[in-house]
Amino acid sequence: MLRRSHGEVAGDLVTTSPGAPLMFRPTVVQTPVFITIIILAWRVLRGLARAIYRHPIVVLVSLSVLTVVARYGWEWVAGSLGTIAVALTGWALIDRASFARWVGWRLLAYWRLVRIYRPHWQFAMSGAGLSRMARGLEYRPGLVRVVCTPVADQVTVKMLKGQSVADWSGRTDHLAHAFGSRHCRVSVTRAGVLRLTFSRRDPLAKPIAALPIPERVLLHAVPVGLREDGKPWMLKLHGTHVLVAGATGAGKGSILWSAVRGLLPAIRAGLVEVVALDPKLMELSYGRRIFRRYASTPEDCAKALEEVVTLMQDRAGLYAGHHRSHTPTIEYPFVLVLVDEVAFLTAYQNDKGLKERVKAALATLTTQGRSVGVGVLAALQDPRKEVMNIRNLFPDRIAMRLDESEQVDMVLGEGARQRGAVADLIPRDPANPSVGSGTAYVRLGTSPQPVRVRAAYVADSDIRDMVAWLTNEDEQTPADHEASGEAA
Ligand SMILES: Nc1ncnc2c1ncn2[C@@H]1O[C@H](COP(=O)(O)OP(=O)(O)OP(=O)(O)O)[C@@H](O)[C@H]1O
């Protein structure tokens, strides 16, 4: 039987504070030995079951090794392990990619789990203020699993009840340093479960050379660079409008030119037409032969925009009651309006009448152009409302290097900087313009979390090659690209 001895006032405790409460010794319950044994046995069994569930391969291999040792001796085990090592080395040499996918990254993930994440989890959680104390016990978020990709570790975490994503996204700096990484990113996988992405290697550290001209053009996924997870960064151009904001020298030109490069086969096939507005007379003039229409003076830019508005309205009239969306054809191609430094036309323009014409045309295109196959891709240095009051009409926005931290939320929306879009911290080196240039933060359609990306750098020689490729009739006929110029 359980024996109870009652709590009593701890008379031997001395306190100097007059208002101190009385201290009680807790009730002591003496547990019989057999109950203690049952509890211990239950814990051992539960631990074993958990080990088998969590690490079935490790348990299976250990049991197999022990069985072989018991039956045939150590020589057999050494021989088998040697054979397995030779087979794995051969696999790695013959097909590195499949070896990495099935074995390499899994082994690395296990190694990092037991060497880095598990040993440091308790201190990292309490240091970052993400564990909770209740009734003398510490409750920690659960470390569910670790997956390694070529560039990062993805750690799945079960949040404590009552925690929010904001609790975690405000602690990314603490977490990154606790686990020896430079960046940590938080994303939600399902209710109560988060994925922390710790980068091990930065695929965006070095400039990316111009991407190859694609064989097939998908207007909702034009390759323009790389994402921080090492995957291609695809830009949606059809059915949306894109605003690129970045300080001078941020590399806005590389996004504009990478987009044009990715569209080239469809331009050659006549399925896409580009109208380029280049009020600074610098960025786009080099490849003007690629564009259906090129304008540089403010008057000509306003005219070009109004021409596209007319085309858009004609199409809207034709489509009314027949189509609800646009599919590019040679007769009705997708029209991309490319604007370098849009504020030159909408804010810094002296001629008030011209300024209003440009603003009205841009507002009309960005509100009505999407469903009839007209898109706007505009670059801008200063994202403040006074400079660009129609920035919210651009559904997709890209924040390149910005001068002030407040500008990040102006571009990507409220809270984007807090969620990790530190566009104001993109490095710059006046002595080496390629440092950090082309790097940006974007929000992909599937998640509100900003993702770091870098556009490929399209040099002048690449633009020359693009013009030559476009005008070289021998290489491929436009018909070859008709099927590949399919749209969103
Ligand atoms: N993607 C990139 N990768 C590496 N370096 C780049 C990239 N884009 C641009 N650069 C470097 O940065 C310099 C400035 O780029 P760019 O002229 O495109 O900037 P910008 O944002 O258009 O500036 P501005 O608004 O002053 O015209 C380039 O000359 C080049 O050296």
Coordinates of C-alpha atoms and ligand atoms in Angstrom, one line a residue:
M1 CA 0.0 0.0 0.0
L2 CA 1.1 3.5 -0.6
R3 CA 2.0 5.3 2.6
R4 CA 1.4 9.0 2.9
S5 CA 3.2 11.2 5.4
H6 CA 1.6 14.7 5.7
G7 CA 3.3 17.9 4.7
E8 CA 4.4 20.1 7.5
V9 CA 5.5 23.7 8.1
A10 CA 9.3 23.9 7.5
G11 CA 10.2 25.4 10.8
D12 CA 13.9 25.4 10.2
L13 CA 13.7 27.8 7.3
V14 CA 14.9 31.3 8.1
T15 CA 13.8 34.4 6.1
T16 CA 14.6 38.1 6.6
S17 CA 11.7 39.4 4.5
P18 CA 8.7 40.1 6.7
G19 CA 6.0 39.3 4.1
A20 CA 7.5 35.9 3.1
P21 CA 4.9 33.1 2.8
L22 CA 5.0 30.1 5.0
M23 CA 7.0 27.2 3.4
F24 CA 5.6 23.7 3.4
R25 CA 7.5 20.5 2.9
P26 CA 5.6 18.5 0.2
T27 CA 3.8 15.3 1.0
V28 CA 6.1 12.3 0.6
V29 CA 4.7 9.2 -1.0
Q30 CA 6.7 6.0 -0.7
T31 CA 6.3 3.8 -3.7
P32 CA 6.7 0.0 -3.3
V33 CA 9.6 -1.6 -5.2
F34 CA 7.5 -3.6 -7.6
I35 CA 5.8 -0.4 -8.9
T36 CA 9.2 1.2 -9.5
I37 CA 10.3 -1.9 -11.4
I38 CA 7.2 -1.8 -13.6
I39 CA 7.7 1.9 -14.3
L40 CA 11.4 1.3 -15.2
A41 CA 10.5 -1.7 -17.4
W42 CA 7.8 0.4 -19.2
R43 CA 10.3 3.2 -19.8
V44 CA 12.9 0.8 -21.3
L45 CA 10.2 -0.8 -23.6
R46 CA 8.9 2.5 -24.7
G47 CA 12.5 3.7 -25.4
L48 CA 13.1 0.6 -27.5
A49 CA 9.9 1.0 -29.4
R50 CA 10.7 4.6 -30.1
A51 CA 14.2 3.8 -31.3
I52 CA 12.8 1.2 -33.7
Y53 CA 10.2 3.6 -35.0
R54 CA 12.6 6.5 -35.4
H55 CA 15.7 4.7 -36.6
P56 CA 14.5 1.4 -38.1
I57 CA 17.6 1.1 -40.4
V58 CA 20.1 1.7 -37.6
V59 CA 18.3 -0.8 -35.4
L60 CA 18.1 -3.4 -38.2
V61 CA 21.8 -3.0 -39.1
S62 CA 22.9 -3.2 -35.5
L63 CA 20.8 -6.4 -34.9
S64 CA 22.1 -7.9 -38.1
V65 CA 25.7 -7.2 -37.1
L66 CA 25.1 -8.7 -33.7
T67 CA 23.5 -11.8 -35.1
V68 CA 26.3 -12.4 -37.7
V69 CA 29.0 -11.8 -35.0
A70 CA 27.2 -14.3 -32.6
R71 CA 26.8 -16.9 -35.4
Y72 CA 29.9 -16.6 -37.6
G73 CA 32.4 -14.3 -35.8
W74 CA 33.9 -10.9 -36.5
E75 CA 35.6 -11.9 -39.8
W76 CA 32.3 -12.2 -41.5
V77 CA 31.2 -8.8 -40.4
A78 CA 34.4 -7.2 -41.5
G79 CA 34.1 -9.0 -44.9
S80 CA 30.5 -7.9 -45.3
L81 CA 31.2 -4.3 -44.3
G82 CA 34.1 -4.2 -46.7
T83 CA 32.0 -5.5 -49.6
I84 CA 29.2 -2.9 -48.8
A85 CA 31.8 -0.1 -48.7
V86 CA 33.3 -1.1 -52.1
A87 CA 29.8 -1.3 -53.6
L88 CA 28.8 2.1 -52.2
T89 CA 32.1 3.7 -53.5
G90 CA 31.4 2.1 -56.9
W91 CA 27.9 3.5 -57.0
A92 CA 29.1 7.0 -56.0
L93 CA 31.7 6.9 -58.7
I94 CA 29.4 5.7 -61.4
D95 CA 26.2 7.7 -60.6
R96 CA 27.0 10.5 -58.2
A97 CA 23.5 12.1 -58.4
S98 CA 21.5 9.0 -57.5
F99 CA 24.1 8.0 -54.8
A100 CA 23.7 11.5 -53.2
R101 CA 19.9 11.3 -53.4
W102 CA 19.5 7.8 -51.9
V103 CA 22.5 7.5 -49.6
G104 CA 24.7 10.6 -49.4
W105 CA 22.2 13.3 -48.2
R106 CA 20.5 10.8 -45.8
L107 CA 23.8 9.9 -44.2
L108 CA 24.7 13.6 -43.9
A109 CA 21.3 14.4 -42.4
Y110 CA 21.7 11.6 -39.8
W111 CA 25.2 12.8 -39.0
R112 CA 24.1 16.4 -38.6
L113 CA 21.1 15.4 -36.5
V114 CA 23.2 13.5 -34.0
R115 CA 26.3 15.8 -34.1
I116 CA 24.7 19.2 -34.3
Y117 CA 21.0 19.5 -33.9
R118 CA 20.2 17.1 -31.1
P119 CA 23.2 18.0 -28.8
H120 CA 22.5 21.7 -29.1
W121 CA 18.7 21.7 -29.3
Q122 CA 18.1 22.2 -25.5
F123 CA 20.4 25.2 -25.2
A124 CA 19.5 26.7 -28.5
M125 CA 15.8 26.6 -27.7
S126 CA 16.1 28.1 -24.2
G127 CA 18.7 30.6 -25.4
A128 CA 16.4 31.8 -28.2
G129 CA 13.5 31.9 -25.7
L130 CA 11.5 29.3 -27.5
S131 CA 11.1 26.8 -24.7
R132 CA 8.7 27.3 -21.7
M133 CA 8.9 26.6 -18.0
A134 CA 5.7 25.3 -16.3
R135 CA 5.5 23.8 -12.8
G136 CA 9.2 23.5 -12.6
L137 CA 9.5 21.5 -15.9
E138 CA 11.0 22.8 -19.2
Y139 CA 8.9 22.2 -22.3
R140 CA 10.8 22.3 -25.6
P141 CA 9.6 22.4 -29.2
G142 CA 10.0 19.0 -30.8
L143 CA 12.9 18.3 -33.2
V144 CA 11.1 16.0 -35.7
R145 CA 13.6 15.4 -38.4
V146 CA 16.5 16.7 -40.5
V147 CA 16.8 16.5 -44.3
C148 CA 19.9 17.7 -46.2
T149 CA 19.8 19.3 -49.6
P150 CA 23.0 20.2 -51.5
V151 CA 23.0 23.7 -50.0
A152 CA 21.0 23.6 -46.8
D153 CA 19.6 21.6 -43.8
Q154 CA 15.8 21.5 -43.5
V155 CA 14.9 20.9 -39.9
T156 CA 11.2 20.0 -39.1
V157 CA 10.0 21.3 -35.8
K158 CA 6.8 20.8 -33.8
M159 CA 6.0 24.1 -32.1
L160 CA 4.8 24.3 -28.5
K161 CA 1.1 24.9 -28.1
G162 CA 0.4 28.6 -28.1
Q163 CA 3.5 29.6 -30.2
S164 CA 3.1 31.5 -33.4
V165 CA 5.2 31.6 -36.6
A166 CA 6.1 35.2 -35.6
D167 CA 7.7 33.8 -32.4
W168 CA 10.1 31.8 -34.6
S169 CA 10.7 34.3 -37.5
G170 CA 11.8 36.8 -34.9
R171 CA 14.4 34.4 -33.6
T172 CA 16.1 33.3 -36.9
D173 CA 19.3 35.1 -36.1
H174 CA 19.6 33.3 -32.7
L175 CA 18.8 30.0 -34.3
A176 CA 21.3 30.4 -37.2
H177 CA 24.2 31.2 -34.9
A178 CA 23.2 28.5 -32.4
F179 CA 23.5 25.8 -35.2
G180 CA 26.5 27.3 -36.9
S181 CA 24.8 28.6 -40.0
R182 CA 24.7 32.1 -41.6
H183 CA 21.0 32.1 -42.5
C184 CA 17.9 30.5 -41.0
R185 CA 14.6 30.7 -42.7
V186 CA 11.2 29.7 -41.3
S187 CA 8.3 28.3 -43.3
V188 CA 5.1 26.6 -42.2
T189 CA 4.6 23.0 -43.4
R190 CA 1.2 22.4 -41.6
A191 CA -0.6 23.5 -38.5
G192 CA 1.8 23.6 -35.6
V193 CA 4.8 22.3 -37.7
L194 CA 7.5 24.5 -39.1
R195 CA 10.5 24.0 -41.3
L196 CA 13.7 25.7 -40.4
T197 CA 16.1 26.0 -43.4
F198 CA 19.7 26.5 -42.3
S199 CA 22.0 27.2 -45.2
R200 CA 25.3 25.3 -45.3
R201 CA 26.6 26.8 -48.6
D202 CA 25.4 29.9 -50.4
P203 CA 24.8 29.1 -54.1
L204 CA 24.2 32.9 -54.7
A205 CA 27.6 34.0 -53.4
K206 CA 29.2 34.2 -56.8
P207 CA 27.7 36.0 -59.9
I208 CA 25.7 33.7 -62.1
A209 CA 26.5 33.8 -65.8
A210 CA 23.7 34.4 -68.4
L211 CA 21.5 31.3 -68.5
P212 CA 21.3 29.3 -71.7
I213 CA 18.5 30.3 -74.0
P214 CA 15.7 27.9 -73.2
E215 CA 14.4 25.4 -75.7
R216 CA 10.8 25.8 -74.5
V217 CA 9.3 29.0 -73.2
L218 CA 6.7 28.8 -70.4
L219 CA 5.5 32.3 -69.8
H220 CA 4.5 31.5 -66.2
A221 CA 8.0 30.2 -65.4
V222 CA 10.8 32.1 -67.3
P223 CA 14.2 31.1 -65.9
V224 CA 16.0 34.3 -64.7
G225 CA 18.5 33.1 -62.1
L226 CA 18.9 30.9 -59.0
R227 CA 17.1 30.6 -55.7
E228 CA 18.9 30.3 -52.4
D229 CA 18.1 26.6 -52.3
G230 CA 20.0 26.1 -55.5
K231 CA 16.9 25.6 -57.7
P232 CA 16.2 27.8 -60.7
W233 CA 14.4 31.0 -60.1
M234 CA 11.4 31.2 -62.4
L235 CA 9.7 34.5 -63.1
K236 CA 6.0 34.5 -64.0
L237 CA 5.4 37.1 -66.7
H238 CA 2.1 36.2 -68.2
G239 CA -1.1 36.9 -66.2
T240 CA 0.7 39.3 -63.9
H241 CA 2.8 42.5 -63.7
V242 CA 6.2 42.6 -62.0
L243 CA 7.8 45.6 -60.3
V244 CA 11.6 45.4 -59.6
A245 CA 12.8 47.8 -56.9
G246 CA 16.4 48.4 -56.2
A247 CA 18.9 51.1 -55.4
T248 CA 21.3 52.3 -58.1
G249 CA 23.7 49.5 -59.0
A250 CA 21.5 46.8 -57.4
G251 CA 21.4 45.0 -60.8
K252 CA 17.8 45.7 -62.0
G253 CA 19.1 45.4 -65.5
S254 CA 20.1 41.8 -65.0
I255 CA 16.4 40.9 -64.2
L256 CA 15.1 42.7 -67.2
W257 CA 17.6 41.2 -69.5
S258 CA 17.4 37.7 -68.1
A259 CA 13.6 37.8 -68.6
V260 CA 14.1 38.9 -72.3
R261 CA 16.7 36.2 -72.7
G262 CA 14.3 33.6 -71.3
L263 CA 11.6 34.8 -73.8
L264 CA 13.8 34.8 -76.8
P265 CA 12.6 31.7 -78.6
A266 CA 8.9 32.9 -78.2
I267 CA 9.9 36.3 -79.5
R268 CA 11.5 34.7 -82.5
A269 CA 8.4 32.6 -83.0
G270 CA 6.2 35.7 -82.9
L271 CA 4.3 34.6 -79.8
V272 CA 5.8 37.3 -77.6
E273 CA 6.4 41.0 -78.4
V274 CA 8.4 43.3 -76.2
V275 CA 7.8 47.1 -76.0
A276 CA 10.8 48.6 -74.3
L277 CA 10.7 52.0 -72.6
D278 CA 14.2 53.3 -71.8
P279 CA 14.0 56.9 -70.6
K280 CA 17.5 56.7 -69.2
L281 CA 18.7 55.7 -72.7
M282 CA 21.2 53.2 -71.2
E283 CA 19.9 49.9 -70.2
L284 CA 17.8 48.7 -73.1
S285 CA 19.2 50.5 -76.1
Y286 CA 22.0 48.0 -76.5
G287 CA 19.5 45.3 -77.7
R288 CA 16.9 47.5 -79.3
R289 CA 16.7 45.1 -82.3
I290 CA 15.1 42.5 -80.1
F291 CA 12.1 44.7 -79.3
R292 CA 9.0 45.3 -81.4
R293 CA 9.0 48.9 -80.3
Y294 CA 11.7 50.9 -78.5
A295 CA 11.1 54.4 -77.0
S296 CA 13.5 56.6 -75.0
T297 CA 12.2 60.2 -75.0
P298 CA 9.4 60.8 -72.5
E299 CA 7.0 61.8 -75.3
D300 CA 7.8 58.7 -77.3
C301 CA 7.4 56.5 -74.1
A302 CA 4.0 58.0 -73.4
K303 CA 3.0 57.3 -77.1
A304 CA 4.3 53.7 -76.9
L305 CA 2.3 53.1 -73.7
E306 CA -0.9 54.5 -75.2
E307 CA -0.4 52.3 -78.3
V308 CA -0.3 49.3 -76.0
V309 CA -3.4 50.6 -74.2
T310 CA -5.3 50.8 -77.5
L311 CA -4.2 47.3 -78.5
M312 CA -5.3 46.0 -75.1
Q313 CA -8.7 47.7 -75.4
D314 CA -9.2 46.3 -78.9
R315 CA -8.4 42.8 -77.6
A316 CA -10.7 43.3 -74.7
G317 CA -13.5 44.2 -77.2
L318 CA -12.8 41.1 -79.3
Y319 CA -12.5 38.8 -76.2
A320 CA -15.7 40.0 -74.5
G321 CA -18.1 37.2 -74.2
H322 CA -15.7 34.7 -76.0
H323 CA -12.6 34.2 -73.8
R324 CA -11.8 34.9 -70.2
S325 CA -8.1 34.4 -70.6
H326 CA -5.4 34.9 -73.2
T327 CA -3.3 32.2 -75.0
P328 CA -0.5 33.6 -77.1
T329 CA -0.8 33.1 -80.8
I330 CA 1.0 34.7 -83.7
E331 CA -2.1 36.8 -84.3
Y332 CA -2.5 37.8 -80.6
P333 CA 1.0 37.5 -79.1
F334 CA 1.7 38.2 -75.4
V335 CA 2.9 41.8 -75.2
L336 CA 5.5 42.6 -72.5
V337 CA 6.0 46.3 -71.7
L338 CA 9.5 46.6 -70.3
V339 CA 10.2 49.9 -68.4
D340 CA 13.6 50.8 -67.0
E341 CA 13.4 53.4 -64.3
V342 CA 9.6 54.0 -64.4
A343 CA 9.9 56.9 -61.9
F344 CA 11.6 58.9 -64.7
L345 CA 8.3 58.9 -66.4
T346 CA 5.9 59.0 -63.4
A347 CA 7.7 61.3 -60.9
Y348 CA 10.8 63.0 -62.2
Q349 CA 9.1 64.3 -65.4
N350 CA 8.8 68.1 -65.6
D351 CA 6.0 68.0 -68.2
K352 CA 2.9 67.5 -66.0
G353 CA 0.7 66.6 -68.9
L354 CA 3.1 63.9 -70.1
K355 CA 3.5 62.6 -66.5
E356 CA -0.3 62.2 -66.2
R357 CA -0.6 60.5 -69.6
V358 CA 2.1 57.9 -68.6
K359 CA 0.5 57.3 -65.2
A360 CA -2.9 56.9 -66.7
A361 CA -1.6 54.4 -69.3
L362 CA 0.4 52.4 -66.8
A363 CA -2.6 52.3 -64.4
T364 CA -4.9 51.1 -67.2
L365 CA -2.4 48.4 -68.4
T366 CA -1.8 47.1 -64.9
T367 CA -5.5 46.9 -64.0
Q368 CA -6.8 45.5 -67.3
G369 CA -3.9 44.0 -69.2
R370 CA -3.5 40.6 -67.5
S371 CA -6.4 38.7 -69.0
V372 CA -5.9 39.9 -72.5
G373 CA -2.2 39.1 -72.7
V374 CA -0.4 42.3 -71.8
G375 CA 2.1 42.4 -69.0
V376 CA 4.3 45.1 -67.5
L377 CA 7.8 44.5 -66.1
A378 CA 9.1 47.7 -64.6
A379 CA 12.2 48.7 -62.7
L380 CA 12.4 51.4 -60.1
Q381 CA 15.0 52.9 -57.8
D382 CA 12.9 54.5 -55.1
P383 CA 9.8 52.6 -54.0
R384 CA 8.2 55.4 -51.9
K385 CA 4.5 56.1 -52.7
E386 CA 5.3 59.7 -53.7
V387 CA 7.5 58.3 -56.4
M388 CA 5.3 55.4 -57.5
N389 CA 1.8 55.6 -56.3
I390 CA 0.6 52.7 -58.4
R391 CA 3.1 50.2 -57.0
N392 CA 0.2 48.2 -55.5
L393 CA -1.2 47.5 -58.9
F394 CA 1.8 45.2 -59.5
P395 CA 0.9 41.8 -58.1
D396 CA 4.5 40.5 -58.1
R397 CA 7.2 42.6 -56.6
I398 CA 11.0 42.0 -56.3
A399 CA 13.1 43.8 -53.7
M400 CA 16.7 44.1 -54.7
R401 CA 19.4 46.0 -52.6
L402 CA 17.6 48.9 -51.0
D403 CA 18.9 51.9 -49.1
E404 CA 16.7 51.8 -46.1
S405 CA 15.1 48.9 -44.1
E406 CA 11.6 50.6 -44.2
Q407 CA 11.7 50.3 -48.0
V408 CA 11.5 46.5 -47.8
D409 CA 8.0 46.4 -46.5
M410 CA 7.0 49.1 -49.1
V411 CA 8.0 46.7 -51.8
L412 CA 7.1 43.2 -50.5
G413 CA 4.3 44.1 -48.1
E414 CA 3.9 44.5 -44.4
G415 CA 6.1 42.3 -42.2
A416 CA 8.3 41.0 -45.1
R417 CA 11.5 42.3 -43.6
Q418 CA 10.7 40.7 -40.2
R419 CA 10.1 37.4 -42.1
G420 CA 13.7 37.6 -43.4
A421 CA 13.7 39.8 -46.5
V422 CA 16.7 41.8 -45.4
A423 CA 17.1 43.6 -48.8
D424 CA 18.8 46.5 -47.1
L425 CA 21.6 44.2 -45.9
I426 CA 22.5 42.8 -49.4
P427 CA 26.2 43.4 -49.5
R428 CA 27.8 46.1 -51.7
D429 CA 31.4 46.9 -52.5
P430 CA 32.1 50.1 -54.4
A431 CA 35.4 48.6 -55.6
N432 CA 33.7 45.5 -57.1
P433 CA 30.2 46.2 -58.5
S434 CA 29.4 42.5 -58.9
V435 CA 29.4 41.9 -55.1
G436 CA 25.7 41.3 -54.1
S437 CA 24.4 42.8 -57.4
G438 CA 21.5 40.9 -58.9
T439 CA 20.5 39.5 -55.4
A440 CA 16.9 40.1 -54.4
Y441 CA 14.1 38.9 -52.2
V442 CA 10.8 37.6 -53.7
R443 CA 7.7 36.0 -52.5
L444 CA 6.8 32.9 -54.4
G445 CA 3.1 32.2 -55.0
T446 CA 3.0 29.3 -52.7
S447 CA 4.2 30.9 -49.5
P448 CA 4.3 34.3 -47.8
Q449 CA 7.9 33.6 -46.8
P450 CA 10.4 35.7 -48.8
V451 CA 13.0 33.8 -50.7
R452 CA 16.5 35.1 -51.6
V453 CA 17.3 34.8 -55.3
R454 CA 20.0 36.1 -57.7
A455 CA 19.5 37.0 -61.3
A456 CA 21.9 35.8 -63.9
Y457 CA 24.1 38.5 -65.3
V458 CA 23.5 39.2 -69.0
A459 CA 26.7 41.0 -70.2
D460 CA 26.9 43.2 -73.3
S461 CA 28.4 40.3 -75.2
D462 CA 25.4 38.1 -74.3
I463 CA 23.0 40.7 -75.6
R464 CA 25.0 40.9 -78.8
D465 CA 24.7 37.1 -79.1
M466 CA 21.0 37.3 -78.4
V467 CA 20.5 39.8 -81.2
A468 CA 22.5 37.6 -83.5
W469 CA 20.5 34.5 -82.5
L470 CA 17.3 36.3 -83.1
T471 CA 18.2 37.5 -86.5
N472 CA 20.0 34.3 -87.6
E473 CA 17.5 32.7 -90.0
D474 CA 19.6 29.5 -90.5
E475 CA 19.7 28.3 -86.9
Q476 CA 16.0 27.5 -86.5
T477 CA 12.8 28.6 -88.1
P478 CA 10.1 30.3 -86.1
A479 CA 7.9 27.3 -86.6
D480 CA 10.3 25.2 -84.6
H481 CA 9.4 27.3 -81.6
E482 CA 5.7 27.6 -82.1
A483 CA 4.9 24.6 -80.0
S484 CA 7.4 25.5 -77.3
G485 CA 6.2 29.1 -77.0
E486 CA 3.2 27.8 -75.1
A487 CA 1.9 30.1 -72.4
A488 CA 0.6 30.0 -69.0
Ligands
LIG1 N1 23.2 39.7 -61.7 C1 24.3 40.3 -61.5 N2 25.4 39.6 -61.0 C2 26.6 40.2 -60.8 N3 26.8 41.4 -61.0 C3 25.9 42.2 -61.5 C4 24.5 41.7 -61.8 N4 23.8 42.7 -62.2 C5 24.5 43.8 -62.2 N5 25.8 43.5 -61.8 C6 26.9 44.5 -61.7 O1 26.3 45.6 -61.1 C7 26.5 46.7 -62.0 C8 25.3 47.6 -62.0 O2 24.2 46.9 -62.6 P1 22.9 47.6 -63.2 O3 23.3 48.7 -64.1 O4 22.1 46.5 -63.8 O5 22.2 48.1 -61.9 P2 20.9 49.0 -61.9 O6 20.1 48.5 -60.7 O7 20.2 48.9 -63.2 O8 21.4 50.4 -61.6 P3 20.8 51.8 -62.1 O9 19.5 52.0 -61.5 O10 21.8 52.8 -61.6 O11 20.8 51.7 -63.6 C9 26.8 46.1 -63.4 O12 27.6 46.9 -64.2 C10 27.5 44.8 -63.1 O13 28.9 45.0 -62.9

